[in-house]
Every structure is written in C-alpha cells, then in structure tokens.
PDB file of C-alpha atoms in Angstrom:
ATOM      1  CA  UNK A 390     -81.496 -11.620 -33.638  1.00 42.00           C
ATOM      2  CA  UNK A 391     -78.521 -13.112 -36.202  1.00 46.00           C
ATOM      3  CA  UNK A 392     -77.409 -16.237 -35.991  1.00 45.00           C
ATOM      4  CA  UNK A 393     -78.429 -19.944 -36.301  1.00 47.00           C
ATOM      5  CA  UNK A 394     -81.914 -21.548 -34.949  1.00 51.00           C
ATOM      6  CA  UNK A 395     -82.702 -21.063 -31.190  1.00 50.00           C
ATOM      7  CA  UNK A 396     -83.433 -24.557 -29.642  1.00 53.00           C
ATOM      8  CA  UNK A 397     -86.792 -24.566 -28.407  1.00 52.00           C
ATOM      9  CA  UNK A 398     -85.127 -25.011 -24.755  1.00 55.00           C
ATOM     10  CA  UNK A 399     -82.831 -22.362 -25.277  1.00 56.00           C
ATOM     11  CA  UNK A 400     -84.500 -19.545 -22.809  1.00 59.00           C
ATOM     12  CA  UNK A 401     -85.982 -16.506 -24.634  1.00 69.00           C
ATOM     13  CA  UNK A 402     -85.195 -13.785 -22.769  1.00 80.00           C
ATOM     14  CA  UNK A 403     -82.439 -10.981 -22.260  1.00 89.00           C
ATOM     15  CA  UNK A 404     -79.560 -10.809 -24.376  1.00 92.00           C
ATOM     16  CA  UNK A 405     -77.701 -13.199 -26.511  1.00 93.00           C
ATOM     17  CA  UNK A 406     -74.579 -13.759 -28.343  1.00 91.00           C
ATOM     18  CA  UNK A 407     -73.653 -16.719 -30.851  1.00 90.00           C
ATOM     19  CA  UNK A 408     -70.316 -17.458 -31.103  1.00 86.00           C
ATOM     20  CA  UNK A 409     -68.415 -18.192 -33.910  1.00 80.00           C
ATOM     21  CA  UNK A 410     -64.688 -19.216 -35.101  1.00 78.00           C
ATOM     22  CA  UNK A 411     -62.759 -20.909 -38.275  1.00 74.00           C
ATOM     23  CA  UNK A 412     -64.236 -23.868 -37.158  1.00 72.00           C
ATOM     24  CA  UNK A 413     -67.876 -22.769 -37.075  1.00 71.00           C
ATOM     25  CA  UNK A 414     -70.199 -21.953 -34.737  1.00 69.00           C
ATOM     26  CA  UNK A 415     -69.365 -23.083 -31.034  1.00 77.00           C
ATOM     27  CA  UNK A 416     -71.620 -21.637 -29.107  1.00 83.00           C
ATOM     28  CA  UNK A 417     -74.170 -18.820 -27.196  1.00 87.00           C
ATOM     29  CA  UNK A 418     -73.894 -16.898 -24.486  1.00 90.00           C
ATOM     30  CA  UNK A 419     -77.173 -15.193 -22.769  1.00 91.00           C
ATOM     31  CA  UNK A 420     -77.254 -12.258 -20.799  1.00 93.00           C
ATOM     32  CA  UNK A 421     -80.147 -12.398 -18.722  1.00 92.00           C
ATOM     33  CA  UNK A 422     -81.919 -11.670 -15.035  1.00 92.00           C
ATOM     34  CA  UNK A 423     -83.390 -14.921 -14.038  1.00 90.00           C
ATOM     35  CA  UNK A 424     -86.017 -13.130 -11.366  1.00 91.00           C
ATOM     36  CA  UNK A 425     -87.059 -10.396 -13.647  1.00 89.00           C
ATOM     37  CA  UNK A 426     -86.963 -12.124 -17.177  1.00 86.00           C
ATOM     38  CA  UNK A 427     -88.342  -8.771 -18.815  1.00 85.00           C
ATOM     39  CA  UNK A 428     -85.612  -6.978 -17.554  1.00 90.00           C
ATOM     40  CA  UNK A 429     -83.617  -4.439 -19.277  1.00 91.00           C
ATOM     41  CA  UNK A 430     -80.410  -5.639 -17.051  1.00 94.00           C
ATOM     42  CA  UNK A 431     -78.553  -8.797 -17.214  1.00 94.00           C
ATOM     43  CA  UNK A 432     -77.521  -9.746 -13.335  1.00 94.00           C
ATOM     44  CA  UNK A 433     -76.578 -13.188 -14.876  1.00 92.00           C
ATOM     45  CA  UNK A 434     -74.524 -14.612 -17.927  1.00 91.00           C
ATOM     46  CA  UNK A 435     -74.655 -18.928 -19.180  1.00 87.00           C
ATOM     47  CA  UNK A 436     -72.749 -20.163 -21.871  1.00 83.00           C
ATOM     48  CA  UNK A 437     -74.145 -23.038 -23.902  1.00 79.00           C
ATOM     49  CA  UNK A 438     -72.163 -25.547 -25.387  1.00 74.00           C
ATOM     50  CA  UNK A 439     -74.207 -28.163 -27.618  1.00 68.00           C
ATOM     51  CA  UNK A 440     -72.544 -31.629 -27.989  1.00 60.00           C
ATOM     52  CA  UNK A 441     -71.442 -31.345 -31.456  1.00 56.00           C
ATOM     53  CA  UNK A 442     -69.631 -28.107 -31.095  1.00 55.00           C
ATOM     54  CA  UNK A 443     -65.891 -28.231 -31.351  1.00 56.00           C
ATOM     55  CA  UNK A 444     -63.956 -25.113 -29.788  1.00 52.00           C
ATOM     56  CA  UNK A 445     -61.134 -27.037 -30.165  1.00 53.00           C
ATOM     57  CA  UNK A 446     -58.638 -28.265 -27.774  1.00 47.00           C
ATOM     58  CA  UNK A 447     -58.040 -24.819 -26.204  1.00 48.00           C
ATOM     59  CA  UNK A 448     -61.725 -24.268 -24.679  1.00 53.00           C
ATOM     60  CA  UNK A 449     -62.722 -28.235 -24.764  1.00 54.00           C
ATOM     61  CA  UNK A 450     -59.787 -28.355 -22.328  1.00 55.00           C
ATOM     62  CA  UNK A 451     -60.497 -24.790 -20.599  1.00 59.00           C
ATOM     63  CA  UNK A 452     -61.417 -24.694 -16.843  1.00 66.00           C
ATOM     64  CA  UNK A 453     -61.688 -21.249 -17.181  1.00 76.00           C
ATOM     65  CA  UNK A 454     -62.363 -18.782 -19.964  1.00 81.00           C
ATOM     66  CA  UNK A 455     -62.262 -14.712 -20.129  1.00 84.00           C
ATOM     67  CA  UNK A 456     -64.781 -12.960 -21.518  1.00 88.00           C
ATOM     68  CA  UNK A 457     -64.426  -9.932 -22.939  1.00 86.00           C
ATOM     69  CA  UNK A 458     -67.128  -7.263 -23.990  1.00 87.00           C
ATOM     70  CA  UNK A 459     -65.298  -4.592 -26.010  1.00 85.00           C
ATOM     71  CA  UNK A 460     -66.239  -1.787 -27.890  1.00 74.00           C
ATOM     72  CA  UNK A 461     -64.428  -0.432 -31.057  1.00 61.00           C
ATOM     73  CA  UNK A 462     -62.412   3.363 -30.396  1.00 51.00           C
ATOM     74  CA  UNK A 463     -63.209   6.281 -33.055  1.00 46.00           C
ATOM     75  CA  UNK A 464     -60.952   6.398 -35.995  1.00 43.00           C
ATOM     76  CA  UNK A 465     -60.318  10.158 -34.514  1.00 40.00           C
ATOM     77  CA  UNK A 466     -61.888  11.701 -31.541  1.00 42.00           C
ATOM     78  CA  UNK A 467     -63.168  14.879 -33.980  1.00 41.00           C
ATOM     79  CA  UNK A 468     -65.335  12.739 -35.706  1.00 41.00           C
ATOM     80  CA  UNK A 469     -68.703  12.144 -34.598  1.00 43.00           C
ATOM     81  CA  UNK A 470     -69.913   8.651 -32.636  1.00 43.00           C
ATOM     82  CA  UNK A 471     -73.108   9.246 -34.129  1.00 43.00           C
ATOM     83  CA  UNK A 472     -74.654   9.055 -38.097  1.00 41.00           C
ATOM     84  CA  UNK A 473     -77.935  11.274 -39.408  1.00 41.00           C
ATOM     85  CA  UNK A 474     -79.775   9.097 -41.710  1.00 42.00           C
ATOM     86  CA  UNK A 475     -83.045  10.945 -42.272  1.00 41.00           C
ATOM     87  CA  UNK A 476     -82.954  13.005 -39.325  1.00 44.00           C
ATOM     88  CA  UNK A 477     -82.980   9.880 -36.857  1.00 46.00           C
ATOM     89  CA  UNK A 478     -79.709   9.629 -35.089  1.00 44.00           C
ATOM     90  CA  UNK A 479     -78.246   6.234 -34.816  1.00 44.00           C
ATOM     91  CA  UNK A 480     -74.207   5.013 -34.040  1.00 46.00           C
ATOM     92  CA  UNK A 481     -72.128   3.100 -37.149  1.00 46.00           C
ATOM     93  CA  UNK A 482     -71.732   0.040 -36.013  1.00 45.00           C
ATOM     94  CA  UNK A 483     -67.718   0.478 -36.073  1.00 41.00           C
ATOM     95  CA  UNK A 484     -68.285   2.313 -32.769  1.00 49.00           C
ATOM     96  CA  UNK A 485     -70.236  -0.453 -30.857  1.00 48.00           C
ATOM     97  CA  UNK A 486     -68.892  -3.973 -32.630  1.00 56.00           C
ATOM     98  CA  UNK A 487     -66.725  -4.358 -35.282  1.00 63.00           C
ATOM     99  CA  UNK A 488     -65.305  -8.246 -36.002  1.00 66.00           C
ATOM    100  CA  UNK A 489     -62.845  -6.925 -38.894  1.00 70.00           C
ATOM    101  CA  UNK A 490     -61.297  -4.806 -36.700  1.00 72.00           C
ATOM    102  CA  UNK A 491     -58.506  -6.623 -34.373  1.00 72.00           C
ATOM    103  CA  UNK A 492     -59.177  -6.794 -30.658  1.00 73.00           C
ATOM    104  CA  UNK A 493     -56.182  -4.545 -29.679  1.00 72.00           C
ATOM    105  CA  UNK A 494     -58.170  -1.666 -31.346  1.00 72.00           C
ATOM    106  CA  UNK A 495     -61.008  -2.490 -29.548  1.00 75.00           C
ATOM    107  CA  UNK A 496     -62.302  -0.660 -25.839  1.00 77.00           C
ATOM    108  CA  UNK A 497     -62.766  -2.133 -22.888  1.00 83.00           C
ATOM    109  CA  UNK A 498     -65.926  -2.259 -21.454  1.00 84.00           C
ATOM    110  CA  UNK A 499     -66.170  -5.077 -19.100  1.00 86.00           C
ATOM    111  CA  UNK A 500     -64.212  -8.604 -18.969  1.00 89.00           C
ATOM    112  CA  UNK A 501     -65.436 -11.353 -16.636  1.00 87.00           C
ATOM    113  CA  UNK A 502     -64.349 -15.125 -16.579  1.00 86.00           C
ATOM    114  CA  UNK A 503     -66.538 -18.382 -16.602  1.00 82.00           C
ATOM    115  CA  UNK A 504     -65.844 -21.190 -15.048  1.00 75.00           C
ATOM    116  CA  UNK A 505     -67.011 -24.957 -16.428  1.00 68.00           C
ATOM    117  CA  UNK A 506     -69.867 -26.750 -15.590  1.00 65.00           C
ATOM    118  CA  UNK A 507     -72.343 -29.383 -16.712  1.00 62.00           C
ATOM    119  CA  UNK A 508     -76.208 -28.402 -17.666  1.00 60.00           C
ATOM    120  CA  UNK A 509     -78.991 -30.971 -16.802  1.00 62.00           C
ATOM    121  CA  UNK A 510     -78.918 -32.695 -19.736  1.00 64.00           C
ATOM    122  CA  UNK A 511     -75.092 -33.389 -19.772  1.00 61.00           C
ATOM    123  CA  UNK A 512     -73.820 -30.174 -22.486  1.00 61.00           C
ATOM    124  CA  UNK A 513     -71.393 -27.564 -21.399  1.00 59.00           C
ATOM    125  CA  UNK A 514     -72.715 -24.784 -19.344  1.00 66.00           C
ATOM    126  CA  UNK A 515     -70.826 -22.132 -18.299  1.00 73.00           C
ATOM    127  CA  UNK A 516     -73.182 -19.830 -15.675  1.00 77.00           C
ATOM    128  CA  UNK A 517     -73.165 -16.983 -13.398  1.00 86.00           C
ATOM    129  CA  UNK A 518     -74.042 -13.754 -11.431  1.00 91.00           C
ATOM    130  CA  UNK A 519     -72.566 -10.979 -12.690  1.00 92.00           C
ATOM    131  CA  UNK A 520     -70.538  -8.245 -10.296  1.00 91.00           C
ATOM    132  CA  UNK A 521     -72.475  -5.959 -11.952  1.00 93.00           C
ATOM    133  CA  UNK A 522     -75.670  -5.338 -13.904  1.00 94.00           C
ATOM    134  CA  UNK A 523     -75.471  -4.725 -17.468  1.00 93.00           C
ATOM    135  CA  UNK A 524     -77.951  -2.970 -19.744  1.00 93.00           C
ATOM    136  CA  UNK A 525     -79.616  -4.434 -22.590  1.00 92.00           C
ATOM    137  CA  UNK A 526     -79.830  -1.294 -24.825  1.00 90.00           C
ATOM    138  CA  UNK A 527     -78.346   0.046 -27.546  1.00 87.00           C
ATOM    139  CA  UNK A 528     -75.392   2.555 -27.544  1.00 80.00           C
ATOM    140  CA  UNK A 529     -73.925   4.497 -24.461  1.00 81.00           C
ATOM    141  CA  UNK A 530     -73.272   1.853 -21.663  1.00 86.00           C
ATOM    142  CA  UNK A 531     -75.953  -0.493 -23.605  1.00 90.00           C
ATOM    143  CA  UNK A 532     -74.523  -4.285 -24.580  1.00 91.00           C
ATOM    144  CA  UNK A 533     -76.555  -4.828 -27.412  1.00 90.00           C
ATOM    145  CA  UNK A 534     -74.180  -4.362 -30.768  1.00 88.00           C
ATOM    146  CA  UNK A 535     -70.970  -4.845 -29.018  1.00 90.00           C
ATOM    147  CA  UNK A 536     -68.294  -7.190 -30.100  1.00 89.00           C
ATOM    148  CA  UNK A 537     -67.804 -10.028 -27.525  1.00 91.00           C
ATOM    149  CA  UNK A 538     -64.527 -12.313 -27.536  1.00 89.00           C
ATOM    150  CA  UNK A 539     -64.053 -15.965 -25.448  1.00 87.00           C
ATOM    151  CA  UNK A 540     -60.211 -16.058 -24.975  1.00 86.00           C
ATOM    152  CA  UNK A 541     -58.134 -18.767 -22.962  1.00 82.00           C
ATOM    153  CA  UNK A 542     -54.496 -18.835 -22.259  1.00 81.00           C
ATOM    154  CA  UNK A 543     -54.159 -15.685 -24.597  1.00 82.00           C
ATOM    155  CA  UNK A 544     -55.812 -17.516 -27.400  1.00 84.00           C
ATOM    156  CA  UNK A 545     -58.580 -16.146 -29.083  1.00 85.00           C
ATOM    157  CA  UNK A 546     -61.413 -18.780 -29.342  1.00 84.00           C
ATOM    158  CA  UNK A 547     -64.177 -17.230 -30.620  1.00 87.00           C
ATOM    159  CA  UNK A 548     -66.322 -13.685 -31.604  1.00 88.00           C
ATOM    160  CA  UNK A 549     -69.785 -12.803 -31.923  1.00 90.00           C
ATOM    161  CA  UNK A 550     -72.280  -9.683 -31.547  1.00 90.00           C
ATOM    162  CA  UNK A 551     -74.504  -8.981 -28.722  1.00 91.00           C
ATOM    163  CA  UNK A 552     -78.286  -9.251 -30.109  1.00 90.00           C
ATOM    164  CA  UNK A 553     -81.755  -8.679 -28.484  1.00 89.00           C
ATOM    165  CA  UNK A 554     -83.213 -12.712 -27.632  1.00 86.00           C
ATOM    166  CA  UNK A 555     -86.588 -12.038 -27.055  1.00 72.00           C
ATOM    167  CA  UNK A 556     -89.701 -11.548 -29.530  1.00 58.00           C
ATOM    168  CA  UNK A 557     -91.661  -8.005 -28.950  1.00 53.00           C
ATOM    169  CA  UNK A 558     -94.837  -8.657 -27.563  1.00 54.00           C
ATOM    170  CA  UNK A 559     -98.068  -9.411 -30.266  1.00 50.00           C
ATOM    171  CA  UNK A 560     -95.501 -11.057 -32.495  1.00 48.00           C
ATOM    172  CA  UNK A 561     -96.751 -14.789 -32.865  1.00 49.00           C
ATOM    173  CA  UNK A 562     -93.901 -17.410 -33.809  1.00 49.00           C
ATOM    174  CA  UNK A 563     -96.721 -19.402 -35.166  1.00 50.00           C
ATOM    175  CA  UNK A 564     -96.241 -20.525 -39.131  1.00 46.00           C
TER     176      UNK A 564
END
C-alpha cells in the first residue's frame, strides 16, 4: 500500500486510504469488517486522526464530514475501460482514481458521512457501520484504486486512493 508508515496500532486489515491536502497528510481511513477481518467486504469504515495532523479549521471544527468514493467517467464511451499489456487485461487507472482530474468529472459510487468521536487514547476517530457492504477488489464495483474525497460545508478537505492494508500471507515484516 502507498503512503506514509502504518503505526504499529493501526489495525492491518481490509482496506485503507491516507489522506492528503496542501497542508500534508491528515489522515487514514480503513475499510474493514471487524467480525470477519479476512474479509473481502468492508461492513465498517474509522477515520484516524493523529494529534499532530492539521485539517485545518474546516474539519478540526467539523461535526460532520461527507465522504465521497468516486470513480473517474471515460474520456468517451467508445473507448475501452480496459488496457492489454501483454495479453493480461487490466483498467488505466483514469477509470478507477484519478487526483488530477477535478471531482465534478468524477462518478459517483457511494457517499456516506462520519460523524466525530474520540478513540481510546484521546485522537480523532471517526467510526461506523456501513448501509452497505463494500468490496475490497479491484475494478467493477471493487473500492480498491478509487479516488476518495473528505468534504465539509462544500469544501474540499482532503484526497487519497483506496489501497489493499493487509500483508499476503508467508510475507514476514521481519528485517
């Protein structure tokens, strides 16, 4: 997965996005299923806020924020979703999450809003069921590679990609 160290009590598991804006990086959001941690479907979402992170006054301030998992719309709908590199099919990453692109040319796919709340050990956390299930694959209705977006009041607080959080088994995180 991109982004910046995982915490050692940062859960391993599901789906996760880190969050970034001109100010740096604010934040992760995990996608997971707390009874089935092997899962392929998220039934739950938390947002993790460390201490030092600084959204700003717009999400410091936020009771509630919108998230929004989007997915970037064909240039045309003649071309092809998908590319043929050596005869193994993938989809361009413009179709799935694209952070150049602006968010009015971006899809749809599911929005859902967090409310605040306090973890144990006094950071921001932002947690809850989601209404419904969402797949941690690649491509078709698959979350993995899609853009995310936090936005409060209108405001657009911060971006990041949806990326696997979870080691494949027999890989040792031993140095």
């Amino acid at each position: 997965m991109c982004g910046p160290e995982t915490p050692s009590s940062t859960p391993r598991v599901g789906a996760r996005v880190d969050f970034s804006s001109s100010s740096g990086t604010v934040g992760n959001l995990l996608f997971l299923n707390p009874s089935a941690p092997s899962s392929s479907q998220a039934t739950h979402v938390r947002f993790h806020q460390p201490c030092q992170a600084n959204l700003g006054p717009s999400i410091n301030t936020a009771e509630q924020i919108l998230v929004s998992i989007q997915f970037v719309n064909p240039i045309s709908p003649f071309l092809s979703p998908y590319l043929y590199v050596n005869n193994i099919t993938t989809r361009p990453c413009s179709l799935t999450g694209d952070l150049t692109k602006p968010i009015s040319d971006s899809g749809l796919m599911q929005q859902f809003t967090l409310c605040r709340g306090r973890g144990i050990d006094g950071t921001e956390l932002f947690e809850m069921p989601l209404a419904k299930a969402l797949l941690l694959s690649v491509g078709q209705d698959g979350i993995i590679g899609r853009r995310v977006s936090m936005i409060s009041g209108g405001e657009l607080l911060a971006d990041g990609i949806v990326g696997f959080n979870f080691l494949p088994a027999g890989v040792s995180t031993a140095l």
